[in-house]
Short mmCIF file of C-alpha atoms in Angstrom, two decimals:
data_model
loop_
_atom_site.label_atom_id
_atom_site.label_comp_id
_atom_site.label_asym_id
_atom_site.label_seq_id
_atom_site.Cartn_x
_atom_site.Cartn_y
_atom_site.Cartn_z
CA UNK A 1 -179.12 153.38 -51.64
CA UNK A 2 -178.86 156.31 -49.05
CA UNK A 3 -174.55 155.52 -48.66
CA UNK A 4 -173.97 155.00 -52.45
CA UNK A 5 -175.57 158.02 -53.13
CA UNK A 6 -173.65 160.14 -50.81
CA UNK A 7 -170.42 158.44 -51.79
CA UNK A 8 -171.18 159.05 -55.63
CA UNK A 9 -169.59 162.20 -56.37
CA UNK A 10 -172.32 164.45 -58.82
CA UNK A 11 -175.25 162.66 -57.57
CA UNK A 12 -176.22 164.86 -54.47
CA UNK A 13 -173.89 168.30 -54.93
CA UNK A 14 -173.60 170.00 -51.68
CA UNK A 15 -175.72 173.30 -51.22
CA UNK A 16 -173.08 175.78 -52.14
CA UNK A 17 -172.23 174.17 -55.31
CA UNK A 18 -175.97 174.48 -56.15
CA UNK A 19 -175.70 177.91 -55.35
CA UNK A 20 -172.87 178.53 -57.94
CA UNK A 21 -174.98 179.13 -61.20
CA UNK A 22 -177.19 181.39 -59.45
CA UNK A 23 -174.36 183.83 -58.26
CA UNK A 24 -172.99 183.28 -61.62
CA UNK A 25 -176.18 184.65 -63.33
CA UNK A 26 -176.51 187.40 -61.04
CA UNK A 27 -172.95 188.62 -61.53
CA UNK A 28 -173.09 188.23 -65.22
CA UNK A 29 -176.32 190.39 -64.57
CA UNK A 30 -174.69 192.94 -62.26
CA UNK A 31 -171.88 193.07 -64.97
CA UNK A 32 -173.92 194.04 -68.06
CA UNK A 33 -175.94 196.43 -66.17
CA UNK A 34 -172.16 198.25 -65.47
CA UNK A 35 -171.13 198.30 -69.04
CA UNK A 36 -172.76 200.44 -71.55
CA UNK A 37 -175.46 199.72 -73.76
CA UNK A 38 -173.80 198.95 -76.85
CA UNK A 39 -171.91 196.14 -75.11
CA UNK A 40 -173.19 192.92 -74.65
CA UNK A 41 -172.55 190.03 -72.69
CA UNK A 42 -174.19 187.73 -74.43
CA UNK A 43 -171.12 185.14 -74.51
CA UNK A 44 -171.36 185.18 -70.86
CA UNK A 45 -175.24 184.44 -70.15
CA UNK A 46 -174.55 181.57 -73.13
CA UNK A 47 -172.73 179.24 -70.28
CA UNK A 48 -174.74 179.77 -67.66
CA UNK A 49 -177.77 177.34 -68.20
CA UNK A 50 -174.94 174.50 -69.69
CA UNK A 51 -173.09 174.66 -66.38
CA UNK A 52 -176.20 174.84 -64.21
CA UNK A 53 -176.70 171.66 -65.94
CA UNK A 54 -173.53 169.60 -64.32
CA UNK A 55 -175.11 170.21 -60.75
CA UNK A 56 -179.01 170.52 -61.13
CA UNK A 57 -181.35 168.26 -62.97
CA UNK A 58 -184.08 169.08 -65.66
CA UNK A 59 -186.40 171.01 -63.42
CA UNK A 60 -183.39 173.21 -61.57
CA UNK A 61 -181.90 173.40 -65.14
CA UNK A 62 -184.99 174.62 -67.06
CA UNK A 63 -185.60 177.22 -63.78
CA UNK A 64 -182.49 178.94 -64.25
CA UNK A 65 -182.50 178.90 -67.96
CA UNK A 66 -186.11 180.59 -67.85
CA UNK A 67 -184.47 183.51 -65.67
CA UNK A 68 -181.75 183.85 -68.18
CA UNK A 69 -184.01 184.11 -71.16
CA UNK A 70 -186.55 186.16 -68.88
CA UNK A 71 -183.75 188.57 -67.99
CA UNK A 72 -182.86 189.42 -71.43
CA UNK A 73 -186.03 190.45 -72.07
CA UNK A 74 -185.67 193.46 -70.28
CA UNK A 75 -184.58 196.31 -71.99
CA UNK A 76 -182.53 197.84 -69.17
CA UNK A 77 -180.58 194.42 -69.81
CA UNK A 78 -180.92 193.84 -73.34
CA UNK A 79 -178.02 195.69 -75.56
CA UNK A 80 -179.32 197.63 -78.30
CA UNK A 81 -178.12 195.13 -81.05
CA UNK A 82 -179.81 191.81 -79.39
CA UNK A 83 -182.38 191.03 -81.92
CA UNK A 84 -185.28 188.18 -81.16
CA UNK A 85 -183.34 185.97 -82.92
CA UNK A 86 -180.52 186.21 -80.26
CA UNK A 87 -182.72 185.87 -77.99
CA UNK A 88 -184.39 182.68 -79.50
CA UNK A 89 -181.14 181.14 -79.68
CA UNK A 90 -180.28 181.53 -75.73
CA UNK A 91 -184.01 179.89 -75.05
CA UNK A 92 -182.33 177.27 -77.10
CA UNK A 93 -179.66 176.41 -75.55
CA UNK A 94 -181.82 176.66 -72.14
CA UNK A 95 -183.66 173.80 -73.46
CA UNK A 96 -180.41 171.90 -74.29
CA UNK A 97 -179.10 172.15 -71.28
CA UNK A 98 -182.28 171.02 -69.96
CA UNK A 99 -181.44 167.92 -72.22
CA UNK A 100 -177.73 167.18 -70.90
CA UNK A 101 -179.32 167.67 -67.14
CA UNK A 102 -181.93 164.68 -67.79
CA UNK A 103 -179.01 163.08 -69.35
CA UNK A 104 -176.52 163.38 -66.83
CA UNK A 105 -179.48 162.44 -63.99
CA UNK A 106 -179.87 159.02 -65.73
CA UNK A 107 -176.30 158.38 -65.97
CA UNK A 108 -175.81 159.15 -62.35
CA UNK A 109 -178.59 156.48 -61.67
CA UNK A 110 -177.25 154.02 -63.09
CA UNK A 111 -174.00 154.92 -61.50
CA UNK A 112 -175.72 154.69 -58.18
CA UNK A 113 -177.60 151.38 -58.61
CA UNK A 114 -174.27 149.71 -60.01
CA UNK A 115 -172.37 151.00 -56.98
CA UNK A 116 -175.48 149.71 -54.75
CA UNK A 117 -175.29 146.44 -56.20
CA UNK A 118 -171.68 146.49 -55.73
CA UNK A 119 -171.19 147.81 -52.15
CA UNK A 120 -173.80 144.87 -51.42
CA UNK A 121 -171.88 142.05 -52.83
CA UNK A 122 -168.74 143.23 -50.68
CA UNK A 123 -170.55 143.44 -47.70
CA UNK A 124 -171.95 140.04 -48.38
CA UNK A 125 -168.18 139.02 -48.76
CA UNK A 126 -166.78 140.70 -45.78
CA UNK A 127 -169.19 141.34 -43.54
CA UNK A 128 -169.28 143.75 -40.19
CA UNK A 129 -167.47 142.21 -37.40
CA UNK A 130 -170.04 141.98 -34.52
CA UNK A 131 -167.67 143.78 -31.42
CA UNK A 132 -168.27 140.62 -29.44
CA UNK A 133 -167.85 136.86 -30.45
CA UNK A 134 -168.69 134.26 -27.16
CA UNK A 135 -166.40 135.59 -24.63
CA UNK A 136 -164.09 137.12 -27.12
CA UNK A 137 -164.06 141.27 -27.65
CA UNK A 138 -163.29 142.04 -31.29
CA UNK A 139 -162.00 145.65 -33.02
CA UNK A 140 -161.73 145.10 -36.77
CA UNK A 141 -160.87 148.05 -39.11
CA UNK A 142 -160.61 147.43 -43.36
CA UNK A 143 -158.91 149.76 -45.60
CA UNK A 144 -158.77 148.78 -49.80
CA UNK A 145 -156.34 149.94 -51.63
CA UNK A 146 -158.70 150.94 -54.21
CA UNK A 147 -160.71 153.80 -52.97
CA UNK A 148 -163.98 152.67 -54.66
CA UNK A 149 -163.67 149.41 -52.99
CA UNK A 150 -164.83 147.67 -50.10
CA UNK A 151 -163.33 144.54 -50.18
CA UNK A 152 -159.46 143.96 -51.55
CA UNK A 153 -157.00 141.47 -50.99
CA UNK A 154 -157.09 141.66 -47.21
CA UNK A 155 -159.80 139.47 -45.14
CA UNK A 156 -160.89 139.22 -41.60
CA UNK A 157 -162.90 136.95 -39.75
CA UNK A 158 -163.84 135.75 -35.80
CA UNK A 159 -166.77 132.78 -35.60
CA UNK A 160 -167.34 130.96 -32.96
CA UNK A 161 -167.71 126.91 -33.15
CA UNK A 162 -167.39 123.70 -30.79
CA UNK A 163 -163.79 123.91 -30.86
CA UNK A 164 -163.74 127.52 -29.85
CA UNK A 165 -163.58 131.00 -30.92
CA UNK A 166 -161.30 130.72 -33.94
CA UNK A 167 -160.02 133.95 -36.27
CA UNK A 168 -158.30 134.61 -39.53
CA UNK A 169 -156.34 137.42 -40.81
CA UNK A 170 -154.77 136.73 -44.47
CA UNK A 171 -153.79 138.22 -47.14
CA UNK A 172 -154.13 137.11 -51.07
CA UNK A 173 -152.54 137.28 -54.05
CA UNK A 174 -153.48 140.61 -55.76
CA UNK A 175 -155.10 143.78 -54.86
CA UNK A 176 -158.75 145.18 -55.23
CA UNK A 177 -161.43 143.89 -56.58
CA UNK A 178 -159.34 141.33 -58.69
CA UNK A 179 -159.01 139.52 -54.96
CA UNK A 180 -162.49 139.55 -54.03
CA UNK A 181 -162.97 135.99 -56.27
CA UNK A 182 -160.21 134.31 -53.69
CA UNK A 183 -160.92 136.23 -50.56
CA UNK A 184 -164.70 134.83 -50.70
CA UNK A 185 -163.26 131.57 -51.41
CA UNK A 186 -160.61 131.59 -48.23
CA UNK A 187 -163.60 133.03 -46.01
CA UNK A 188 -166.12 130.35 -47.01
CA UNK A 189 -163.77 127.57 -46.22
CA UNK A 190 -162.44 129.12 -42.83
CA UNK A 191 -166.18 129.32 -41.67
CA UNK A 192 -166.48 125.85 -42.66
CA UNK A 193 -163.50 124.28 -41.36
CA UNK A 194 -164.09 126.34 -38.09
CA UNK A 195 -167.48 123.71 -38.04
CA UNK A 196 -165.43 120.88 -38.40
CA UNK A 197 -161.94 120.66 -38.08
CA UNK A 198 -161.11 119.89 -34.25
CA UNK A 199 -157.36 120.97 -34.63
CA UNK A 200 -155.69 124.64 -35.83
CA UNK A 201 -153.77 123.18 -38.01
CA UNK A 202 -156.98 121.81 -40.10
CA UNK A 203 -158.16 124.60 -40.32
CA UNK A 204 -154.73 125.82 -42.76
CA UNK A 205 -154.89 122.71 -44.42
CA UNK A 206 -158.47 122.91 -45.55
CA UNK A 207 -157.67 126.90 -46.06
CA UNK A 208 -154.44 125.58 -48.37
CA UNK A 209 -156.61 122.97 -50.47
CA UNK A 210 -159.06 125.17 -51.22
CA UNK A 211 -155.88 127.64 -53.18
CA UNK A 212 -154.68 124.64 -55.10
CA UNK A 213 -157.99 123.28 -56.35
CA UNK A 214 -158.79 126.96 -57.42
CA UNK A 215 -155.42 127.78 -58.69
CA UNK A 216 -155.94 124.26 -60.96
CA UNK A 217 -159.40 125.38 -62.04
CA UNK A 218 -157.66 128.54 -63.96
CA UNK A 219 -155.38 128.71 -66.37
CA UNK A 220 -152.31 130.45 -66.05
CA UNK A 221 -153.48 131.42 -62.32
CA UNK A 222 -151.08 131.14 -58.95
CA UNK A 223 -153.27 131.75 -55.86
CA UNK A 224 -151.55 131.82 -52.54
CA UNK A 225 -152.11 133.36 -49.68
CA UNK A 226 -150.21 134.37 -46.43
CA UNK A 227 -152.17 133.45 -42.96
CA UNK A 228 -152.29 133.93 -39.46
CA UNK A 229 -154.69 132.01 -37.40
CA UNK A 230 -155.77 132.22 -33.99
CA UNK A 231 -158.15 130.04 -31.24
CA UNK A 232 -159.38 130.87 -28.58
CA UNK A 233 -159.80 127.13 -26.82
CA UNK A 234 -163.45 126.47 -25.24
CA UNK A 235 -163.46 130.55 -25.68
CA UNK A 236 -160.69 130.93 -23.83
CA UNK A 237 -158.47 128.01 -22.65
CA UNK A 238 -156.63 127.59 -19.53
CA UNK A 239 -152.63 126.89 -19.31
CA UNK A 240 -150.58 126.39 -16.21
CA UNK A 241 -151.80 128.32 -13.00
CA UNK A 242 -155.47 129.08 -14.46
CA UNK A 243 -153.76 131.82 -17.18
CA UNK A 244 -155.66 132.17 -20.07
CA UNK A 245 -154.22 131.35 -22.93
CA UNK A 246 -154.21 131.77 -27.08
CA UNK A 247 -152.97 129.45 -29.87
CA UNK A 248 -151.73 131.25 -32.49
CA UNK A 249 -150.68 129.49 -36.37
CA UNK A 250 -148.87 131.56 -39.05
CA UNK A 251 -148.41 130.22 -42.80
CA UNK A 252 -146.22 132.77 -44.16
CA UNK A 253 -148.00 135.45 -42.44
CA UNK A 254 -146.60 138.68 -40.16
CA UNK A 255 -146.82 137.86 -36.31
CA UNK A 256 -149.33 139.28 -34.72
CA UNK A 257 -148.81 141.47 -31.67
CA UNK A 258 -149.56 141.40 -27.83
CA UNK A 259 -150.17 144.50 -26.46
CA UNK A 260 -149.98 144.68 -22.69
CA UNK A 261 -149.88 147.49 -20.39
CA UNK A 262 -146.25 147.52 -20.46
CA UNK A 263 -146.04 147.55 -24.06
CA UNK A 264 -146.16 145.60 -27.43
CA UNK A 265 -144.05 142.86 -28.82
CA UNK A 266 -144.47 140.32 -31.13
CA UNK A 267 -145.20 136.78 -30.37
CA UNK A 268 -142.25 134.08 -31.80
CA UNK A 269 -144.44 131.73 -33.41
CA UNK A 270 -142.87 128.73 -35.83
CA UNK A 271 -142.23 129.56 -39.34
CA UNK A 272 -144.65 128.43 -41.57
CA UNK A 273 -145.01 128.31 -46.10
CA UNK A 274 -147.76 130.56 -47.33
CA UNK A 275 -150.90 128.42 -48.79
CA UNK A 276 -151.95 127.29 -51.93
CA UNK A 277 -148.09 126.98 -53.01
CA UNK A 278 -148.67 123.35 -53.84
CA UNK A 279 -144.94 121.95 -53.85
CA UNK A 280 -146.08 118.67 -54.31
CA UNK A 281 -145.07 116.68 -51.18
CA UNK A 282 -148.26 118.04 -49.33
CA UNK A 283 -149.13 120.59 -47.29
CA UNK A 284 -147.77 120.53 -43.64
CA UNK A 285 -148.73 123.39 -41.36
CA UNK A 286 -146.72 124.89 -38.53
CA UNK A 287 -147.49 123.90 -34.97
CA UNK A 288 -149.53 126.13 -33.25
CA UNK A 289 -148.27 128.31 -30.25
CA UNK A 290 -149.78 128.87 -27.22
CA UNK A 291 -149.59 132.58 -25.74
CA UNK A 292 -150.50 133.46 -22.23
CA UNK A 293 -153.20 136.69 -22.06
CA UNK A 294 -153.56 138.39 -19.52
CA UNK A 295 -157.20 140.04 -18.45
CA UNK A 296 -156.15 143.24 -20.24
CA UNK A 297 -153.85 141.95 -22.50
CA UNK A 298 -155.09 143.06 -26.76
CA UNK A 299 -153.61 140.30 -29.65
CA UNK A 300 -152.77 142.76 -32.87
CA UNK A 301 -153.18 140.87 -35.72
CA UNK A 302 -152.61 142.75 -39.21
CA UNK A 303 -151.34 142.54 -42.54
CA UNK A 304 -148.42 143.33 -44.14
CA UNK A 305 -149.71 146.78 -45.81
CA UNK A 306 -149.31 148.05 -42.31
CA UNK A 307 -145.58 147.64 -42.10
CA UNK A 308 -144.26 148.35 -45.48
CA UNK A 309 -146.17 151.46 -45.49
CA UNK A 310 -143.21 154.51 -46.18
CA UNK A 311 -142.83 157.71 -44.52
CA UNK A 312 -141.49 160.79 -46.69
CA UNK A 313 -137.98 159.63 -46.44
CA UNK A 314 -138.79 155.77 -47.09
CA UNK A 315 -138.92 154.78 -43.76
CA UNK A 316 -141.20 151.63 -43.15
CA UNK A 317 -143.94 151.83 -40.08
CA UNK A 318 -142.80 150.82 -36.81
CA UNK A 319 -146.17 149.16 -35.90
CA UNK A 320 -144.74 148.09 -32.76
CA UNK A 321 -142.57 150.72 -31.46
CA UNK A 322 -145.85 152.88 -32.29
CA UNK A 323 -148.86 151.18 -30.94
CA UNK A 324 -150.02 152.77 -27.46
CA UNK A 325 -151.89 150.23 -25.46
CA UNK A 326 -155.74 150.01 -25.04
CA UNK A 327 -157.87 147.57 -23.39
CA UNK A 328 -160.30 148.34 -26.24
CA UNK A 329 -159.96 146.53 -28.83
CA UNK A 330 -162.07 148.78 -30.98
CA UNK A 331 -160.28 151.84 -29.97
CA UNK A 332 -156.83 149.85 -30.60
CA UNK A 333 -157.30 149.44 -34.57
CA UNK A 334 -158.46 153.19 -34.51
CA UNK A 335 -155.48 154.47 -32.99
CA UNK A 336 -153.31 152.26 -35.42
CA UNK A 337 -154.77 153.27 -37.91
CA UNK A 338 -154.43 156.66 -37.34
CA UNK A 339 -151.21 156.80 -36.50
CA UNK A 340 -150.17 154.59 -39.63
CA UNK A 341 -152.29 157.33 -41.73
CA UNK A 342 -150.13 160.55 -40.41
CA UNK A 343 -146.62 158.39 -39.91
CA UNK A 344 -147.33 157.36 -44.29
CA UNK A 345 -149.79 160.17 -45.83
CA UNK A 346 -151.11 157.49 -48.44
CA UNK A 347 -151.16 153.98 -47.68
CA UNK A 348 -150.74 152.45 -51.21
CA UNK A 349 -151.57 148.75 -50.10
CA UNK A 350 -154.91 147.58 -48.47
CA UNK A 351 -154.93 147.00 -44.65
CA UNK A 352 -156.63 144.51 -42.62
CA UNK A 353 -156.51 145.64 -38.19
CA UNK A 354 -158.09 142.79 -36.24
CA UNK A 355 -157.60 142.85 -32.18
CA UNK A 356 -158.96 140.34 -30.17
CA UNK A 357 -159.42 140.67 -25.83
CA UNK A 358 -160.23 137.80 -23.95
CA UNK A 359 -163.34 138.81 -21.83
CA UNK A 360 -163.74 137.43 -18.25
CA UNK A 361 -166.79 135.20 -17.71
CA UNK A 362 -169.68 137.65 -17.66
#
């Protein structure tokens, strides 16, 4: 309730806003007390207590409107030609703007409790990455497209299972909140198939079926999806001489990238189709690759609203000719993404950041 309302712009105004139709009462005041008595500023004192009513509720409101009509009761204040009935009618529209205050206060409830509601069921869909899965570190970073949004057309996800540590970074058909429907569709099954499937490549295929049965479900509708996955074998395999190693899958998906001291490049890994394409002569996933890590070596993986993010002159991000290296995985995504942020301005596309370190037995 506490985030939603600080998020919510009008619910909570900061204190010098509140301050505003004080000073603006008081100058008013200081103005008519310049000019001489046959002028009035009647028109002036008249918006007061409507704008005090954007920023305070019905008590705040009602205060400052009782000041008003208190201070025109004063004859050092009061022109000569303000009758009762004038001021009558600014008492009025004190208590109107008392009125739109209660209004606006109820509106701004419901505004909150909808966004509540809303920031919930994202969080429910996409979750906090926990910075540590088995032996695995983890830096995660999420940014929607749509401002207002948690969740977009991006996903993340490490779990851990008897096969491994296995993650997912994919993208879906879509932006914002129109995605959300397929992205808690794709996580759902990967935290399933992680359970059960003893081979990577399972794991695509049961991400794949679950597009086409949706995508038959709906009329009209084309899901797909582009995917990198990743396994960490027994939490972190072993491949010639003891190295540690990672197997890495992509269907249609950006490589991801292995950041080492010396520097970042991207790993080669077979080309795969995205999923939920449904061609009709089955789905076949790529083979898996299997990458050497070293103790301090980071695996990048990201989506594609990273890289065709523009510059002023149209220039797409350099992701890795950019990235400095970091043991951290945490500290990584941060630095990519702020980098990314200055290098574009405004990234129009959401971005997924997940980095994954292969811990030594601790």
């Amino acid at each position: 309730m506490d985030r939603a309302a600080r998020n919510l712009p009008g619910v909570r105004p900061q204190g010098r806003l509140r301050m505003l139709p004080w000073l603006l009462l008081l100058a008013v005041l200081v103005a008519q007390l310049a000019m001489p008595e046959t002028v009035q500023l009647g028109f002036a004192f008249a918006v007061v207590a409507p704008l005090t009513s954007l920023v305070y509720g019905v008590l705040g409101t009602s205060m400052v409107a009782a000041v008003m009509t208190g201070v025109l009761l004063v004859p050092e204040v009061r022109a000569e030609h303000v009758s009762s009935g004038d001021i009558l009618a600014f008492a009025l529209i004190g208590a109107v703007s008392a009125f739109l205050a209660w209004v606006r206060s109820r509106r701004d409830d419901q505004l909150v409790s909808v966004r509540t509601v809303a920031e919930a069921a994202q969080l429910a869909v996409l979750p906090p990455l926990p910075a540590r899965v088995d032996r695995v570190r983890c830096g995660a970073l999420y940014r929607a497209a749509e401002r207002a949004a948690l969740v977009g057309g991006d996903l993340y996800d490490v779990q851990q299972g008897p096969y491994g540590v296995r993650a997912v970074v994919a993208d879906v058909q879509g932006h914002g909140l129109s995605a959300v429907a397929t992205v808690a569709a794709l996580l759902g099954t990967f935290r399933e198939a992680v359970l059960d499937e003893p081979e990577l490549e399972g794991v695509a295929t049961r991400l794949d079926r679950r597009l086409v049965v949706d995508s038959a479900r709906q009329e009209d509708a084309e899901l797909f999806a582009t995917a990198v996955l990743v396994e960490f074998p027994g939490a972190g395999g072993e491949g010639d001489g003891g190295q540690a190693v990672v197997r890495v899958l992509s269907c249609g998906h950006p490589p991801p990238v292995l950041v080492t001291r010396g520097g970042a490049r991207e790993v080669m890994l077979e080309p795969g189709l995205p999923l939920g394409l449904d061609l009709g002569d089955g789905f076949r996933a790529p083979a898996p690759v299997s990458v050497p890590l070293g103790p301090s070596d980071v695996l990048l993986a990201y989506t594609d609203g990273v890289t065709e993010a523009r510059d002023s002159e149209g220039a797409f991000y350099p992701l890795v000719a950019r990235i400095r290296p970091d043991r951290d995985p945490a500290a990584l995504v941060r630095s990519v993404w702020r980098d990314l942020s200055s290098y574009a301005g405004e990234v129009p596309d959401d971005v997924a950041l997940l980095a994954l370190r292969l811990s030594p037995g601790d």
